[in-house]
mmCIF file of C-alpha atoms and ligand atoms in Angstrom:
data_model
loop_
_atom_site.group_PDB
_atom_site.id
_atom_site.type_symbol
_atom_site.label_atom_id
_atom_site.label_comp_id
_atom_site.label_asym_id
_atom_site.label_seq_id
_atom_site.Cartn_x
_atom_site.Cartn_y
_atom_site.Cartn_z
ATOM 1 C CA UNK Q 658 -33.929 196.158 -82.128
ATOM 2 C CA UNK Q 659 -31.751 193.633 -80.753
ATOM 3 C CA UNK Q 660 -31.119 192.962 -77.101
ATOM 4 C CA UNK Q 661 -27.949 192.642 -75.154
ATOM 5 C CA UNK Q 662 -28.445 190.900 -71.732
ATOM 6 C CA UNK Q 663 -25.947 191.754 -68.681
ATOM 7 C CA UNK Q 664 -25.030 189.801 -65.980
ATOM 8 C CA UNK Q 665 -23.408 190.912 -63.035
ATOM 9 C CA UNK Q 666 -24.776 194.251 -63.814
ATOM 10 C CA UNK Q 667 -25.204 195.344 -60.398
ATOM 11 C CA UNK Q 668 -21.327 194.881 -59.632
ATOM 12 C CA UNK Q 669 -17.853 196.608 -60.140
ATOM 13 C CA UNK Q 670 -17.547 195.448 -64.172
ATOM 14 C CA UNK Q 671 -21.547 195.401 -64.712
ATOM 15 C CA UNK Q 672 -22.646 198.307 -63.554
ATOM 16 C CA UNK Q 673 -19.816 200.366 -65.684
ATOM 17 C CA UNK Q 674 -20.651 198.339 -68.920
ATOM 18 C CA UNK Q 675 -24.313 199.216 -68.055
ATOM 19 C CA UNK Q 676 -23.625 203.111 -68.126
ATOM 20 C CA UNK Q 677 -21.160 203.104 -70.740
ATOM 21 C CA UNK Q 678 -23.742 201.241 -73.144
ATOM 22 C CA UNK Q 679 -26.688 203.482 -71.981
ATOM 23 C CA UNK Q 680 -24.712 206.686 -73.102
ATOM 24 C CA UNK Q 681 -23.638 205.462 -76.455
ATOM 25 C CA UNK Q 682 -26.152 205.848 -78.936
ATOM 26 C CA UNK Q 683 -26.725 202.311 -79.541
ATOM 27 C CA UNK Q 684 -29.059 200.089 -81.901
ATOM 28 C CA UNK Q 685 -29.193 197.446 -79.146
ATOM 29 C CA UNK Q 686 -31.447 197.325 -75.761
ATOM 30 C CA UNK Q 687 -29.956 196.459 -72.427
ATOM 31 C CA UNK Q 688 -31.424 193.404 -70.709
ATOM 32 C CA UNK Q 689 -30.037 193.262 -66.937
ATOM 33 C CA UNK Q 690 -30.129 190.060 -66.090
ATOM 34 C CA UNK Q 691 -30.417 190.174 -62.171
ATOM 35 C CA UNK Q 692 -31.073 188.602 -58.566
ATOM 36 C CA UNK Q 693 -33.386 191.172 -57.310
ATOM 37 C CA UNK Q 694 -35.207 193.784 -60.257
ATOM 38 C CA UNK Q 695 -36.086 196.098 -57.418
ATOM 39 C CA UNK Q 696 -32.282 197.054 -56.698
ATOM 40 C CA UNK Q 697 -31.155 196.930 -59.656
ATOM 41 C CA UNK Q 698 -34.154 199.334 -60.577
ATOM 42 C CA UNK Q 699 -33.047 201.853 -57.937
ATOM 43 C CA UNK Q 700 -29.098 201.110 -59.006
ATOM 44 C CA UNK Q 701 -29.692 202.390 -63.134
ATOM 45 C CA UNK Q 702 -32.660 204.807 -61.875
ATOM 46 C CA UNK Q 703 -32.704 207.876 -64.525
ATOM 47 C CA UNK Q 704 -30.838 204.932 -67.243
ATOM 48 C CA UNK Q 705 -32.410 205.109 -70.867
ATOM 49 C CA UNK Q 706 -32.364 202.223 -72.991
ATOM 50 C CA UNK Q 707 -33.025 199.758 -70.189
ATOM 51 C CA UNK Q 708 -35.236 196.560 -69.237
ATOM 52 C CA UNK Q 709 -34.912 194.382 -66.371
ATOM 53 C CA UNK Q 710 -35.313 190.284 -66.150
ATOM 54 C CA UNK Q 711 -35.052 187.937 -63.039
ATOM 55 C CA UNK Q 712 -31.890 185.859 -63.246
ATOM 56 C CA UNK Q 713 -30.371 183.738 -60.598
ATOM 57 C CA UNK Q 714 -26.899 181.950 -62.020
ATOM 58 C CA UNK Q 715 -28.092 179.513 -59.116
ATOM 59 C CA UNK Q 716 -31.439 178.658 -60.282
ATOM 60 C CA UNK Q 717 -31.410 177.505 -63.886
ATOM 61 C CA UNK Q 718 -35.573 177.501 -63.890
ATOM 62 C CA UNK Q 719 -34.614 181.322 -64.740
ATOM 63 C CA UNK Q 720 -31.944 180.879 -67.602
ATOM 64 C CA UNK Q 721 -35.046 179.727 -70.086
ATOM 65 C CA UNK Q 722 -37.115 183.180 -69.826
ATOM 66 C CA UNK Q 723 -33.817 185.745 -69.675
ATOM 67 C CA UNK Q 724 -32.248 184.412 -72.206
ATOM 68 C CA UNK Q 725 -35.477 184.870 -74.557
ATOM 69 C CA UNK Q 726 -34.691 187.017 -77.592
ATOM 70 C CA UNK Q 727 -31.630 188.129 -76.564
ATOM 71 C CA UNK Q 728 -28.838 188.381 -79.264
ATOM 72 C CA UNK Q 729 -25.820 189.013 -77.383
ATOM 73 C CA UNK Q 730 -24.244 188.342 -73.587
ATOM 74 C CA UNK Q 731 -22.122 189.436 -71.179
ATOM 75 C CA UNK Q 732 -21.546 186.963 -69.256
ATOM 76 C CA UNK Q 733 -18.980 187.346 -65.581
ATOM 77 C CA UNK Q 734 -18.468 184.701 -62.816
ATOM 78 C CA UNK Q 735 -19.719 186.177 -59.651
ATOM 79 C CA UNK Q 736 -16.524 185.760 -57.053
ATOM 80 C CA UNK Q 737 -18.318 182.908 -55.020
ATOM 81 C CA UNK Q 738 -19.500 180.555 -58.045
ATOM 82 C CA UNK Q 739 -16.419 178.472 -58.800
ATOM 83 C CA UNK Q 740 -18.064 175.012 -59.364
ATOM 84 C CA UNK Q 741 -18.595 175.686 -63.741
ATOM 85 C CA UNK Q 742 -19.833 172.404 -64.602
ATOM 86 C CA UNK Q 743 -22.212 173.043 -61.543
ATOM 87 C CA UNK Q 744 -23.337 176.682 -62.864
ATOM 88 C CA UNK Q 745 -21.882 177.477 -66.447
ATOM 89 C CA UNK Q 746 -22.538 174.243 -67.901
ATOM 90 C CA UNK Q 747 -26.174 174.166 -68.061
ATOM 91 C CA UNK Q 748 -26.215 178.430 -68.604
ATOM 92 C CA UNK Q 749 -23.930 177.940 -71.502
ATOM 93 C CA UNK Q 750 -26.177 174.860 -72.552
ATOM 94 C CA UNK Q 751 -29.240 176.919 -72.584
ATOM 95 C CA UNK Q 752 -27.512 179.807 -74.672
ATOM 96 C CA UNK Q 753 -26.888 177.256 -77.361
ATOM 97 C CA UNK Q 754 -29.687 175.794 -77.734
ATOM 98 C CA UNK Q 755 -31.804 179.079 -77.574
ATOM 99 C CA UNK Q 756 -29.434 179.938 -80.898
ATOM 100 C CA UNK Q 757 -27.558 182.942 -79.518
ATOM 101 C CA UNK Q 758 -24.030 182.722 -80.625
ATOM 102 C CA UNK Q 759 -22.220 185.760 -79.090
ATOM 103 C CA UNK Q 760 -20.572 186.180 -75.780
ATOM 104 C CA UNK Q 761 -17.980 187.828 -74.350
ATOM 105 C CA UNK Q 762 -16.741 186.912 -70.748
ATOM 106 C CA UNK Q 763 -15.268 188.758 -67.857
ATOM 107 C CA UNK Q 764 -11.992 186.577 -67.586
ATOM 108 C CA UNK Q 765 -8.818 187.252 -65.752
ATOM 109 C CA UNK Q 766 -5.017 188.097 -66.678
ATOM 110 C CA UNK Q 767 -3.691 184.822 -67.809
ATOM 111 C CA UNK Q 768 -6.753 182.249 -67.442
ATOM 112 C CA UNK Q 769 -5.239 181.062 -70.800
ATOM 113 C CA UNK Q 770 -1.858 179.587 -68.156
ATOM 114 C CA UNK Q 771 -3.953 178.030 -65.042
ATOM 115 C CA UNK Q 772 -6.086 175.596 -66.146
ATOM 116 C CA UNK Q 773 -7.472 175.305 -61.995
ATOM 117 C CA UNK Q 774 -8.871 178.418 -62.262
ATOM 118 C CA UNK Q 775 -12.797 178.746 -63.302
ATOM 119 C CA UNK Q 776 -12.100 181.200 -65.613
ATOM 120 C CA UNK Q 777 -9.772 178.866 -67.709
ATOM 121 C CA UNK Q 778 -12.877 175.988 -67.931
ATOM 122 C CA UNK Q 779 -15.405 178.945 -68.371
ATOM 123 C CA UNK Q 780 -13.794 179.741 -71.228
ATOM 124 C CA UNK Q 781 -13.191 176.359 -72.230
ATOM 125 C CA UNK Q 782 -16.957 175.921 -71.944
ATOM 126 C CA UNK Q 783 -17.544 178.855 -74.108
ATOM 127 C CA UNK Q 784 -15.576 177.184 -76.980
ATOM 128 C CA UNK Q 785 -16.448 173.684 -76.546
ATOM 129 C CA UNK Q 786 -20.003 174.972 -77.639
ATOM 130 C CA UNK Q 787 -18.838 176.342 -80.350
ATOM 131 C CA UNK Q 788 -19.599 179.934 -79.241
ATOM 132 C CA UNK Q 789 -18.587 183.367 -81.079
ATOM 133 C CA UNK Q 790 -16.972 184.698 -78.087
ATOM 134 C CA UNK Q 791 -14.686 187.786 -76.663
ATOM 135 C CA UNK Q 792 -12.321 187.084 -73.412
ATOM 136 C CA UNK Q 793 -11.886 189.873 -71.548
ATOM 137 C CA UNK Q 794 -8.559 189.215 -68.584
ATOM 138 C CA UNK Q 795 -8.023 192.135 -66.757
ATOM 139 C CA UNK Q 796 -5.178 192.364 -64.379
ATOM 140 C CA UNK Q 797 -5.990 193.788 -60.758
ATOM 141 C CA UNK Q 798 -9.096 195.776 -59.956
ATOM 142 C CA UNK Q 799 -7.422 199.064 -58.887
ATOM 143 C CA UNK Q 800 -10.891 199.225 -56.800
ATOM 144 C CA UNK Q 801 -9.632 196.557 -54.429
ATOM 145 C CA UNK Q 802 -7.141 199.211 -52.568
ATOM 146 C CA UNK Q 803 -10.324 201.008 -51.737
ATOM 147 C CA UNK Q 804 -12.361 197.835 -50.901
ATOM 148 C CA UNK Q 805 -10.893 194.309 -50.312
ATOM 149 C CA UNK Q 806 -7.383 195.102 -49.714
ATOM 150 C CA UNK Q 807 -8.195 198.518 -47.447
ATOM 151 C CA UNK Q 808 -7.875 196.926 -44.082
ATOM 152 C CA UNK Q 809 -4.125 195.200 -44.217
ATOM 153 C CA UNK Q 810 -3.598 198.697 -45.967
ATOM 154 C CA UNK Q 811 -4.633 200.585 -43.095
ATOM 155 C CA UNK Q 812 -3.941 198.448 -40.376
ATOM 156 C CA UNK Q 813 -0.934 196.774 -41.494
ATOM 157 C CA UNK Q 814 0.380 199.089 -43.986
ATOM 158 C CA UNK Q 815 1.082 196.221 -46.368
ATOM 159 C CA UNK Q 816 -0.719 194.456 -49.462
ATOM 160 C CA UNK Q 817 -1.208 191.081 -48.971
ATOM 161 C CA UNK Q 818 -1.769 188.383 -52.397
ATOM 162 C CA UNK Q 819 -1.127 185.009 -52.875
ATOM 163 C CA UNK Q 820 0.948 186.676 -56.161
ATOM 164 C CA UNK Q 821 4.013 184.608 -55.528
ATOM 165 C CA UNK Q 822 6.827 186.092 -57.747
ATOM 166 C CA UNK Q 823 4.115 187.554 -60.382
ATOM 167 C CA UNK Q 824 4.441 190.700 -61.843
ATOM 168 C CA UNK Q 825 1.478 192.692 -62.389
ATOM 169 C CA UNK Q 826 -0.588 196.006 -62.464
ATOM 170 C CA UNK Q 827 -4.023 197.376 -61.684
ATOM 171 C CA UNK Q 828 -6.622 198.625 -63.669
ATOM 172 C CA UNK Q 829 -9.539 200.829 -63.412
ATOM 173 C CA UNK Q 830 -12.875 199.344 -63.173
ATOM 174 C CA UNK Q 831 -14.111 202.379 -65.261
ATOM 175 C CA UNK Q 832 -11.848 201.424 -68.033
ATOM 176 C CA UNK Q 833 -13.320 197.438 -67.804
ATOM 177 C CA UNK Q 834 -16.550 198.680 -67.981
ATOM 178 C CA UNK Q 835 -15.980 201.143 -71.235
ATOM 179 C CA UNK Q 836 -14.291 198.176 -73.444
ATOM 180 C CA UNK Q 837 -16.411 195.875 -72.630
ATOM 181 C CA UNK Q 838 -19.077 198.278 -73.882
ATOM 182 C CA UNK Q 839 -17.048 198.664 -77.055
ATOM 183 C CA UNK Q 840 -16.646 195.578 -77.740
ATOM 184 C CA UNK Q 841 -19.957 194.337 -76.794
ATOM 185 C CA UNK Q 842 -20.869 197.209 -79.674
ATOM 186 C CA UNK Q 843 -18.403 195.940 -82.449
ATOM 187 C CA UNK Q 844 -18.458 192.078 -81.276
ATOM 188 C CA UNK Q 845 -18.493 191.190 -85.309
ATOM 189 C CA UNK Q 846 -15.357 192.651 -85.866
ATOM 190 C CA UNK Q 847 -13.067 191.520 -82.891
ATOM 191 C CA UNK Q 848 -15.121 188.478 -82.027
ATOM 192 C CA UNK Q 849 -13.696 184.890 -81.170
ATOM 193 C CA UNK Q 850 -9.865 186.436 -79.793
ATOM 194 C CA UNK Q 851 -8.974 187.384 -76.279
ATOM 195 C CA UNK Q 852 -7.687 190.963 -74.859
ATOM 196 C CA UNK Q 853 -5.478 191.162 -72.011
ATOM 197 C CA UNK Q 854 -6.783 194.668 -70.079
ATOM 198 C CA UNK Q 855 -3.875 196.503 -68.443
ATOM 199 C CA UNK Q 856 -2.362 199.456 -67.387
ATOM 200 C CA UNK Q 857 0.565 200.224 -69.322
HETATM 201 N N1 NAP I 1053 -11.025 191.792 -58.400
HETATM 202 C C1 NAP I 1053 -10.102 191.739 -59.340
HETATM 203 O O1 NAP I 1053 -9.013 192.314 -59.220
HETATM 204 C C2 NAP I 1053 -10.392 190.968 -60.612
HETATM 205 C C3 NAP I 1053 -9.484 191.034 -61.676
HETATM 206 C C4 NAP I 1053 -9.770 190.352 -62.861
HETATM 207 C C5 NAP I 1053 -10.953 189.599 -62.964
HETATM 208 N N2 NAP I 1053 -11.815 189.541 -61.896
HETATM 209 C C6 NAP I 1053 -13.032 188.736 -62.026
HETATM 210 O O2 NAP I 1053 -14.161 189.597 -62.100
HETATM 211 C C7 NAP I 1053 -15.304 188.849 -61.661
HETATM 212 C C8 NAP I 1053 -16.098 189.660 -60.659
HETATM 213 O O3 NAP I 1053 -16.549 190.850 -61.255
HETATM 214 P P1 NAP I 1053 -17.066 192.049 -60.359
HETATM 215 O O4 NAP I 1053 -15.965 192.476 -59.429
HETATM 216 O O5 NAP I 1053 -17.700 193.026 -61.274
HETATM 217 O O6 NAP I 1053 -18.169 191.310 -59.482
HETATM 218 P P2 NAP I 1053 -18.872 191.866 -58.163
HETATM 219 O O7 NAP I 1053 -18.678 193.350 -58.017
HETATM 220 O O8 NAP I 1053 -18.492 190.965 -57.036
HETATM 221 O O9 NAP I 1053 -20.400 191.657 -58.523
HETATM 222 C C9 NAP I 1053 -20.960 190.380 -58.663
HETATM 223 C C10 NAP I 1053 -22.236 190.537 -59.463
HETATM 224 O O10 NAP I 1053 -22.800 189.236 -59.641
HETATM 225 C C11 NAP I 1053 -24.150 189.274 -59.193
HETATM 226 N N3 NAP I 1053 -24.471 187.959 -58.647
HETATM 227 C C12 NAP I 1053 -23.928 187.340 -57.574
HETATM 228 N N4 NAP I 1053 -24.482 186.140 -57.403
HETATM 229 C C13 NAP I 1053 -25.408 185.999 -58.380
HETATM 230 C C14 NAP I 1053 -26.331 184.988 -58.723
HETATM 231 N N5 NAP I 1053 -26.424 183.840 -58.024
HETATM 232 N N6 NAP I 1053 -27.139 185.169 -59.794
HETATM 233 C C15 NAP I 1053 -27.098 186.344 -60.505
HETATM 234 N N7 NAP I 1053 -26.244 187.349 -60.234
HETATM 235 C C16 NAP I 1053 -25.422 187.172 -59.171
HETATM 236 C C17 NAP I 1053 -24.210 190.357 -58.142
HETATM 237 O O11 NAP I 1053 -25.550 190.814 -58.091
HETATM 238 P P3 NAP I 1053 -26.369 191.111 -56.735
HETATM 239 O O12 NAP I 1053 -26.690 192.585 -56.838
HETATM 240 O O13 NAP I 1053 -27.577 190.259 -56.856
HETATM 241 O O14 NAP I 1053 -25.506 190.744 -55.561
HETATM 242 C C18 NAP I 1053 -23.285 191.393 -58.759
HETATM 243 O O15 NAP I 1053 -23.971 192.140 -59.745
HETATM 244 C C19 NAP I 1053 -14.782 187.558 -61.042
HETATM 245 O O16 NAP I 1053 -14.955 186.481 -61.912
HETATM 246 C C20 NAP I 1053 -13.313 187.878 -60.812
HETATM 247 O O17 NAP I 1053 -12.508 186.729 -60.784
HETATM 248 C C21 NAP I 1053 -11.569 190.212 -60.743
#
């Protein structure tokens, strides 16, 4: 059977790619690939078609063993790791060389236009390796009203971004979660192109 590992699988994106890939009836094994095995145990308690392996994005010693037998990833920048040559680099370095070819990455709505942002040199990264890959760039996590954003909304009764003149639109994290799940299931067939994820 092969095995798809998940980072970030405790989180907003992870944790709905996780349940959308236990339901399906799948031919591939979910590997979450996380910080602390105990939560993440209690998190996907009552999951089928699970197993569990320590990874730390910030401790490479733990990108040799996760990454063991593991035929496809999911791969998302957590919010605080910016520095890619720093962390990606050496992660995407070890995918290589352990021969796994597929990944699709969490992005964001137009990474493809700034190339400051981490996402842009992630992705970068993922080609310069010559990686089968999927971008995912959703626009705004419609979660944020309820989490990040709730206090201005409350308190100030205003939404505050550093959007400039932007246009844009929010997105369910549920939604994320189910085509990434799709894809991660029929990778072969959309592999090596980019989806912009947005309400419409
Ligand atoms: N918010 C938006 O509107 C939006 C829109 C488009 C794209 N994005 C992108 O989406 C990504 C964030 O996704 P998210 O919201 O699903 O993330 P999240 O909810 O913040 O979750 C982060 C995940 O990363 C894990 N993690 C953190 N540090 C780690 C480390 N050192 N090693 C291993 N795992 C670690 C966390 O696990 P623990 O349980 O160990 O903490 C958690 O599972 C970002 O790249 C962001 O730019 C966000």
């Amino acid at each position: 059977m092969k095995r798809v590992l998940i980072t970030g699988a405790t989180g907003n994106i992870g944790s709905e790619v996780v349940r959308f890939l236990s339901e399906y009836d799948t031919s591939y094994r979910i590997v979450v690939a996380v910080r602390s095995i105990d939560k993440a145990k209690s998190v996907f308690k009552g999951y089928r078609n699970l197993d569990f392996v320590h990874f730390d994005f910030e401790d490479p010693s733990t990108f040799d063993k996760s990454l063991l037998n593991i035929d496809r990833v999911f791969l998302l920048r957590p919010p605080h790791l910016s520095d890619v040559d720093k962390y990606f680099r050496p992660l995407i370095c070890e995918i290589k060389r352990q021969g796994i070819s597929d990944v699709i990455f969490l992005s964001v709505q137009g990474a493809e236009k700034s190339k400051v942002i981490p996402h842009n040199k992630i992705e970068n990264l993922i080609k310069e390796y010559g990686l089968d890959f999927i971008f995912l760039r959703p626009s705004y996590f419609m979660q944020n009203l309820t989490t990040t954003l709730l206090k201005d909304i409350k308190n100030k009764r205003q939404i505050i971004l550093p959007a400039g003149k932007a246009k844009f639109n929010c997105i369910d994290i549920e939604n994320i979660g189910e085509v990434a799940a799709l894809l991660i299931n029929k990778f072969p067939e959309y592999k090596n192109s980019a989806y912009e994820l947005t309400v419409y």
